[in-house]
């Protein structure tokens, strides 16, 4: 079962402008995902798609495939699933590649464990899954988490009702959030469901406690701290 890696790295960003080229501990942010993919996959199975020539130059530096993404697929409103379909179709027409299985590595997630990615790939292949998504166990107790439904903060509910859980210490830790570490799926599944999450989706828990998905400067600085600590 051949898996194609897609790294979607657009030029713009509301939270941290130019973040994909911003140097994180001496390397552009996008490089981390490229180099991690190269630890597992051959260069011709990795595709960097971007609307930025400078970002695409990072892919060419490492010898991976690159696709110049249309501007309409790089706006704040653009959906990642449309970028994936564009990459699949472009690769078929221009690289003569069949992208039947996709691993999505977001460049905003710089700290990954090679062992976890390999475990995910094996789990996906050995069980012939349709979709596999990484999750992290919530540190916060769900009885302390709420959903707020309007800007006035007067419509809300508990994630887990504390009144129905009198013994908080008995909480089994079965609440998770989607970490952003990786997404793997069959292309046919993505076409049918327009996304990675559906009833058939399976999840793999990450044990990487240095996980950070960079959206703003605070996230970026925390990633710097984590990487500098790992290097020690």
PDB file of N, CA, C and O in Angstrom, residues 76-125:
ATOM      1  N   UNK A  76      -7.768  32.499   3.558  1.00  0.00           N
ATOM      2  CA  UNK A  76      -8.186  32.113   4.907  1.00  0.00           C
ATOM      3  C   UNK A  76      -9.449  31.255   4.875  1.00  0.00           C
ATOM      4  O   UNK A  76      -9.697  30.478   5.797  1.00  0.00           O
ATOM      5  N   UNK A  77     -10.236  31.417   3.832  1.00  0.00           N
ATOM      6  CA  UNK A  77     -11.505  30.678   3.736  1.00  0.00           C
ATOM      7  C   UNK A  77     -11.361  29.338   3.011  1.00  0.00           C
ATOM      8  O   UNK A  77     -12.280  28.522   3.028  1.00  0.00           O
ATOM      9  N   UNK A  78     -10.221  29.125   2.397  1.00  0.00           N
ATOM     10  CA  UNK A  78     -10.014  27.889   1.638  1.00  0.00           C
ATOM     11  C   UNK A  78     -10.008  26.676   2.568  1.00  0.00           C
ATOM     12  O   UNK A  78      -9.509  26.740   3.697  1.00  0.00           O
ATOM     13  N   UNK A  79     -10.577  25.576   2.105  1.00  0.00           N
ATOM     14  CA  UNK A  79     -10.633  24.345   2.873  1.00  0.00           C
ATOM     15  C   UNK A  79      -9.468  23.435   2.498  1.00  0.00           C
ATOM     16  O   UNK A  79      -9.128  23.285   1.322  1.00  0.00           O
ATOM     17  N   UNK A  80      -8.884  22.813   3.505  1.00  0.00           N
ATOM     18  CA  UNK A  80      -7.727  21.950   3.265  1.00  0.00           C
ATOM     19  C   UNK A  80      -8.083  20.773   2.352  1.00  0.00           C
ATOM     20  O   UNK A  80      -7.258  20.310   1.566  1.00  0.00           O
ATOM     21  N   UNK A  81      -9.328  20.318   2.431  1.00  0.00           N
ATOM     22  CA  UNK A  81      -9.738  19.177   1.609  1.00  0.00           C
ATOM     23  C   UNK A  81      -9.665  19.532   0.122  1.00  0.00           C
ATOM     24  O   UNK A  81      -9.302  18.688  -0.711  1.00  0.00           O
ATOM     25  N   UNK A  82      -9.947  20.795  -0.226  1.00  0.00           N
ATOM     26  CA  UNK A  82      -9.866  21.216  -1.627  1.00  0.00           C
ATOM     27  C   UNK A  82      -8.417  21.268  -2.103  1.00  0.00           C
ATOM     28  O   UNK A  82      -8.111  20.945  -3.257  1.00  0.00           O
ATOM     29  N   UNK A  83      -7.517  21.647  -1.204  1.00  0.00           N
ATOM     30  CA  UNK A  83      -6.093  21.633  -1.531  1.00  0.00           C
ATOM     31  C   UNK A  83      -5.609  20.208  -1.770  1.00  0.00           C
ATOM     32  O   UNK A  83      -4.813  19.937  -2.681  1.00  0.00           O
ATOM     33  N   UNK A  84      -6.105  19.276  -0.967  1.00  0.00           N
ATOM     34  CA  UNK A  84      -5.736  17.867  -1.141  1.00  0.00           C
ATOM     35  C   UNK A  84      -6.207  17.361  -2.499  1.00  0.00           C
ATOM     36  O   UNK A  84      -5.447  16.717  -3.235  1.00  0.00           O
ATOM     37  N   UNK A  85      -7.456  17.646  -2.851  1.00  0.00           N
ATOM     38  CA  UNK A  85      -7.982  17.187  -4.143  1.00  0.00           C
ATOM     39  C   UNK A  85      -7.214  17.811  -5.305  1.00  0.00           C
ATOM     40  O   UNK A  85      -6.952  17.153  -6.314  1.00  0.00           O
ATOM     41  N   UNK A  86      -6.850  19.088  -5.163  1.00  0.00           N
ATOM     42  CA  UNK A  86      -6.058  19.743  -6.207  1.00  0.00           C
ATOM     43  C   UNK A  86      -4.704  19.045  -6.344  1.00  0.00           C
ATOM     44  O   UNK A  86      -4.235  18.795  -7.468  1.00  0.00           O
ATOM     45  N   UNK A  87      -4.094  18.706  -5.222  1.00  0.00           N
ATOM     46  CA  UNK A  87      -2.793  18.020  -5.235  1.00  0.00           C
ATOM     47  C   UNK A  87      -2.903  16.652  -5.885  1.00  0.00           C
ATOM     48  O   UNK A  87      -2.052  16.262  -6.702  1.00  0.00           O
ATOM     49  N   UNK A  88      -3.944  15.917  -5.551  1.00  0.00           N
ATOM     50  CA  UNK A  88      -4.165  14.577  -6.118  1.00  0.00           C
ATOM     51  C   UNK A  88      -4.347  14.671  -7.634  1.00  0.00           C
ATOM     52  O   UNK A  88      -3.734  13.911  -8.402  1.00  0.00           O
ATOM     53  N   UNK A  89      -5.189  15.593  -8.071  1.00  0.00           N
ATOM     54  CA  UNK A  89      -5.479  15.724  -9.508  1.00  0.00           C
ATOM     55  C   UNK A  89      -4.258  16.226 -10.286  1.00  0.00           C
ATOM     56  O   UNK A  89      -3.968  15.752 -11.386  1.00  0.00           O
ATOM     57  N   UNK A  90      -3.546  17.197  -9.703  1.00  0.00           N
ATOM     58  CA  UNK A  90      -2.350  17.738 -10.355  1.00  0.00           C
ATOM     59  C   UNK A  90      -1.283  16.651 -10.479  1.00  0.00           C
ATOM     60  O   UNK A  90      -0.618  16.526 -11.517  1.00  0.00           O
ATOM     61  N   UNK A  91      -1.126  15.861  -9.429  1.00  0.00           N
ATOM     62  CA  UNK A  91      -0.105  14.803  -9.423  1.00  0.00           C
ATOM     63  C   UNK A  91      -0.406  13.735 -10.465  1.00  0.00           C
ATOM     64  O   UNK A  91       0.511  13.203 -11.113  1.00  0.00           O
ATOM     65  N   UNK A  92      -1.681  13.437 -10.642  1.00  0.00           N
ATOM     66  CA  UNK A  92      -2.067  12.443 -11.651  1.00  0.00           C
ATOM     67  C   UNK A  92      -1.758  12.953 -13.061  1.00  0.00           C
ATOM     68  O   UNK A  92      -1.232  12.212 -13.900  1.00  0.00           O
ATOM     69  N   UNK A  93      -2.054  14.239 -13.296  1.00  0.00           N
ATOM     70  CA  UNK A  93      -1.872  14.809 -14.636  1.00  0.00           C
ATOM     71  C   UNK A  93      -0.422  15.146 -14.953  1.00  0.00           C
ATOM     72  O   UNK A  93       0.022  14.998 -16.097  1.00  0.00           O
ATOM     73  N   UNK A  94       0.334  15.600 -13.942  1.00  0.00           N
ATOM     74  CA  UNK A  94       1.680  16.120 -14.199  1.00  0.00           C
ATOM     75  C   UNK A  94       2.815  15.206 -13.747  1.00  0.00           C
ATOM     76  O   UNK A  94       3.919  15.267 -14.293  1.00  0.00           O
ATOM     77  N   UNK A  95       2.560  14.375 -12.745  1.00  0.00           N
ATOM     78  CA  UNK A  95       3.600  13.469 -12.252  1.00  0.00           C
ATOM     79  C   UNK A  95       3.317  12.009 -12.591  1.00  0.00           C
ATOM     80  O   UNK A  95       4.117  11.137 -12.265  1.00  0.00           O
ATOM     81  N   UNK A  96       2.145  11.768 -13.215  1.00  0.00           N
ATOM     82  CA  UNK A  96       1.713  10.394 -13.494  1.00  0.00           C
ATOM     83  C   UNK A  96       1.683   9.558 -12.206  1.00  0.00           C
ATOM     84  O   UNK A  96       2.094   8.400 -12.180  1.00  0.00           O
ATOM     85  N   UNK A  97       1.200  10.186 -11.135  1.00  0.00           N
ATOM     86  CA  UNK A  97       1.150   9.545  -9.814  1.00  0.00           C
ATOM     87  C   UNK A  97      -0.283   9.193  -9.436  1.00  0.00           C
ATOM     88  O   UNK A  97      -1.188  10.005  -9.613  1.00  0.00           O
ATOM     89  N   UNK A  98      -0.470   8.016  -8.899  1.00  0.00           N
ATOM     90  CA  UNK A  98      -1.745   7.631  -8.314  1.00  0.00           C
ATOM     91  C   UNK A  98      -1.675   7.869  -6.808  1.00  0.00           C
ATOM     92  O   UNK A  98      -0.903   7.220  -6.107  1.00  0.00           O
ATOM     93  N   UNK A  99      -2.456   8.808  -6.336  1.00  0.00           N
ATOM     94  CA  UNK A  99      -2.476   9.123  -4.902  1.00  0.00           C
ATOM     95  C   UNK A  99      -3.687   8.439  -4.268  1.00  0.00           C
ATOM     96  O   UNK A  99      -4.714   9.078  -4.015  1.00  0.00           O
ATOM     97  N   UNK A 100      -3.565   7.155  -4.028  1.00  0.00           N
ATOM     98  CA  UNK A 100      -4.697   6.398  -3.495  1.00  0.00           C
ATOM     99  C   UNK A 100      -4.796   6.485  -1.980  1.00  0.00           C
ATOM    100  O   UNK A 100      -5.865   6.290  -1.402  1.00  0.00           O
ATOM    101  N   UNK A 101      -3.658   6.777  -1.327  1.00  0.00           N
ATOM    102  CA  UNK A 101      -3.629   6.925   0.128  1.00  0.00           C
ATOM    103  C   UNK A 101      -2.808   8.162   0.472  1.00  0.00           C
ATOM    104  O   UNK A 101      -1.717   8.359  -0.072  1.00  0.00           O
ATOM    105  N   UNK A 102      -3.335   8.975   1.383  1.00  0.00           N
ATOM    106  CA  UNK A 102      -2.733  10.264   1.700  1.00  0.00           C
ATOM    107  C   UNK A 102      -2.350  10.329   3.172  1.00  0.00           C
ATOM    108  O   UNK A 102      -3.124   9.933   4.048  1.00  0.00           O
ATOM    109  N   UNK A 103      -1.145  10.851   3.438  1.00  0.00           N
ATOM    110  CA  UNK A 103      -0.790  11.277   4.797  1.00  0.00           C
ATOM    111  C   UNK A 103      -0.626  12.788   4.760  1.00  0.00           C
ATOM    112  O   UNK A 103       0.203  13.306   3.998  1.00  0.00           O
ATOM    113  N   UNK A 104      -1.414  13.482   5.546  1.00  0.00           N
ATOM    114  CA  UNK A 104      -1.336  14.940   5.617  1.00  0.00           C
ATOM    115  C   UNK A 104      -0.476  15.331   6.810  1.00  0.00           C
ATOM    116  O   UNK A 104      -0.761  14.948   7.946  1.00  0.00           O
ATOM    117  N   UNK A 105       0.598  16.085   6.537  1.00  0.00           N
ATOM    118  CA  UNK A 105       1.452  16.630   7.590  1.00  0.00           C
ATOM    119  C   UNK A 105       1.374  18.149   7.528  1.00  0.00           C
ATOM    120  O   UNK A 105       1.897  18.763   6.598  1.00  0.00           O
ATOM    121  N   UNK A 106       0.708  18.737   8.503  1.00  0.00           N
ATOM    122  CA  UNK A 106       0.592  20.192   8.548  1.00  0.00           C
ATOM    123  C   UNK A 106       1.927  20.781   8.986  1.00  0.00           C
ATOM    124  O   UNK A 106       2.514  20.339   9.964  1.00  0.00           O
ATOM    125  N   UNK A 107       2.431  21.796   8.279  1.00  0.00           N
ATOM    126  CA  UNK A 107       3.727  22.370   8.628  1.00  0.00           C
ATOM    127  C   UNK A 107       3.731  23.119   9.959  1.00  0.00           C
ATOM    128  O   UNK A 107       4.794  23.424  10.494  1.00  0.00           O
ATOM    129  N   UNK A 108       2.552  23.401  10.485  1.00  0.00           N
ATOM    130  CA  UNK A 108       2.449  24.121  11.756  1.00  0.00           C
ATOM    131  C   UNK A 108       2.688  23.225  12.963  1.00  0.00           C
ATOM    132  O   UNK A 108       2.640  23.681  14.096  1.00  0.00           O
ATOM    133  N   UNK A 109       2.951  21.943  12.713  1.00  0.00           N
ATOM    134  CA  UNK A 109       3.178  20.968  13.787  1.00  0.00           C
ATOM    135  C   UNK A 109       4.627  20.467  13.665  1.00  0.00           C
ATOM    136  O   UNK A 109       4.896  19.455  13.028  1.00  0.00           O
ATOM    137  N   UNK A 110       5.587  21.176  14.260  1.00  0.00           N
ATOM    138  CA  UNK A 110       6.996  20.878  13.977  1.00  0.00           C
ATOM    139  C   UNK A 110       7.607  19.724  14.778  1.00  0.00           C
ATOM    140  O   UNK A 110       8.638  19.188  14.377  1.00  0.00           O
ATOM    141  N   UNK A 111       7.002  19.354  15.897  1.00  0.00           N
ATOM    142  CA  UNK A 111       7.627  18.359  16.774  1.00  0.00           C
ATOM    143  C   UNK A 111       6.864  17.035  16.662  1.00  0.00           C
ATOM    144  O   UNK A 111       5.797  16.863  17.247  1.00  0.00           O
ATOM    145  N   UNK A 112       7.427  16.132  15.901  1.00  0.00           N
ATOM    146  CA  UNK A 112       6.820  14.809  15.718  1.00  0.00           C
ATOM    147  C   UNK A 112       7.835  13.722  16.070  1.00  0.00           C
ATOM    148  O   UNK A 112       9.034  13.918  15.897  1.00  0.00           O
ATOM    149  N   UNK A 113       7.331  12.584  16.498  1.00  0.00           N
ATOM    150  CA  UNK A 113       8.185  11.430  16.736  1.00  0.00           C
ATOM    151  C   UNK A 113       8.112  10.506  15.526  1.00  0.00           C
ATOM    152  O   UNK A 113       7.019  10.111  15.118  1.00  0.00           O
ATOM    153  N   UNK A 114       9.248  10.172  14.978  1.00  0.00           N
ATOM    154  CA  UNK A 114       9.296   9.261  13.832  1.00  0.00           C
ATOM    155  C   UNK A 114       8.626   7.941  14.165  1.00  0.00           C
ATOM    156  O   UNK A 114       7.892   7.377  13.337  1.00  0.00           O
ATOM    157  N   UNK A 115       8.845   7.456  15.369  1.00  0.00           N
ATOM    158  CA  UNK A 115       8.274   6.171  15.789  1.00  0.00           C
ATOM    159  C   UNK A 115       6.755   6.202  15.766  1.00  0.00           C
ATOM    160  O   UNK A 115       6.109   5.210  15.396  1.00  0.00           O
ATOM    161  N   UNK A 116       6.158   7.331  16.140  1.00  0.00           N
ATOM    162  CA  UNK A 116       4.696   7.434  16.133  1.00  0.00           C
ATOM    163  C   UNK A 116       4.150   7.455  14.714  1.00  0.00           C
ATOM    164  O   UNK A 116       3.103   6.847  14.440  1.00  0.00           O
ATOM    165  N   UNK A 117       4.839   8.140  13.811  1.00  0.00           N
ATOM    166  CA  UNK A 117       4.394   8.159  12.415  1.00  0.00           C
ATOM    167  C   UNK A 117       4.487   6.763  11.814  1.00  0.00           C
ATOM    168  O   UNK A 117       3.583   6.323  11.092  1.00  0.00           O
ATOM    169  N   UNK A 118       5.573   6.058  12.103  1.00  0.00           N
ATOM    170  CA  UNK A 118       5.726   4.697  11.590  1.00  0.00           C
ATOM    171  C   UNK A 118       4.662   3.775  12.171  1.00  0.00           C
ATOM    172  O   UNK A 118       4.108   2.913  11.462  1.00  0.00           O
ATOM    173  N   UNK A 119       4.346   3.956  13.444  1.00  0.00           N
ATOM    174  CA  UNK A 119       3.297   3.153  14.067  1.00  0.00           C
ATOM    175  C   UNK A 119       1.952   3.418  13.401  1.00  0.00           C
ATOM    176  O   UNK A 119       1.174   2.489  13.140  1.00  0.00           O
ATOM    177  N   UNK A 120       1.681   4.685  13.118  1.00  0.00           N
ATOM    178  CA  UNK A 120       0.423   5.052  12.470  1.00  0.00           C
ATOM    179  C   UNK A 120       0.323   4.441  11.077  1.00  0.00           C
ATOM    180  O   UNK A 120      -0.735   3.913  10.694  1.00  0.00           O
ATOM    181  N   UNK A 121       1.403   4.512  10.314  1.00  0.00           N
ATOM    182  CA  UNK A 121       1.411   3.950   8.960  1.00  0.00           C
ATOM    183  C   UNK A 121       1.156   2.445   9.006  1.00  0.00           C
ATOM    184  O   UNK A 121       0.361   1.907   8.233  1.00  0.00           O
ATOM    185  N   UNK A 122       1.821   1.752   9.924  1.00  0.00           N
ATOM    186  CA  UNK A 122       1.646   0.301  10.054  1.00  0.00           C
ATOM    187  C   UNK A 122       0.219  -0.039  10.452  1.00  0.00           C
ATOM    188  O   UNK A 122      -0.383  -0.977   9.896  1.00  0.00           O
ATOM    189  N   UNK A 123      -0.325   0.718  11.389  1.00  0.00           N
ATOM    190  CA  UNK A 123      -1.699   0.479  11.858  1.00  0.00           C
ATOM    191  C   UNK A 123      -2.694   0.688  10.721  1.00  0.00           C
ATOM    192  O   UNK A 123      -3.627  -0.100  10.531  1.00  0.00           O
ATOM    193  N   UNK A 124      -2.480   1.735   9.946  1.00  0.00           N
ATOM    194  CA  UNK A 124      -3.352   2.044   8.814  1.00  0.00           C
ATOM    195  C   UNK A 124      -3.296   0.932   7.770  1.00  0.00           C
ATOM    196  O   UNK A 124      -4.329   0.458   7.275  1.00  0.00           O
ATOM    197  N   UNK A 125      -2.091   0.496   7.435  1.00  0.00           N
ATOM    198  CA  UNK A 125      -1.911  -0.502   6.382  1.00  0.00           C
ATOM    199  C   UNK A 125      -2.366  -1.895   6.819  1.00  0.00           C
ATOM    200  O   UNK A 125      -3.077  -2.590   6.077  1.00  0.00           O
TER     201      UNK A 125
END
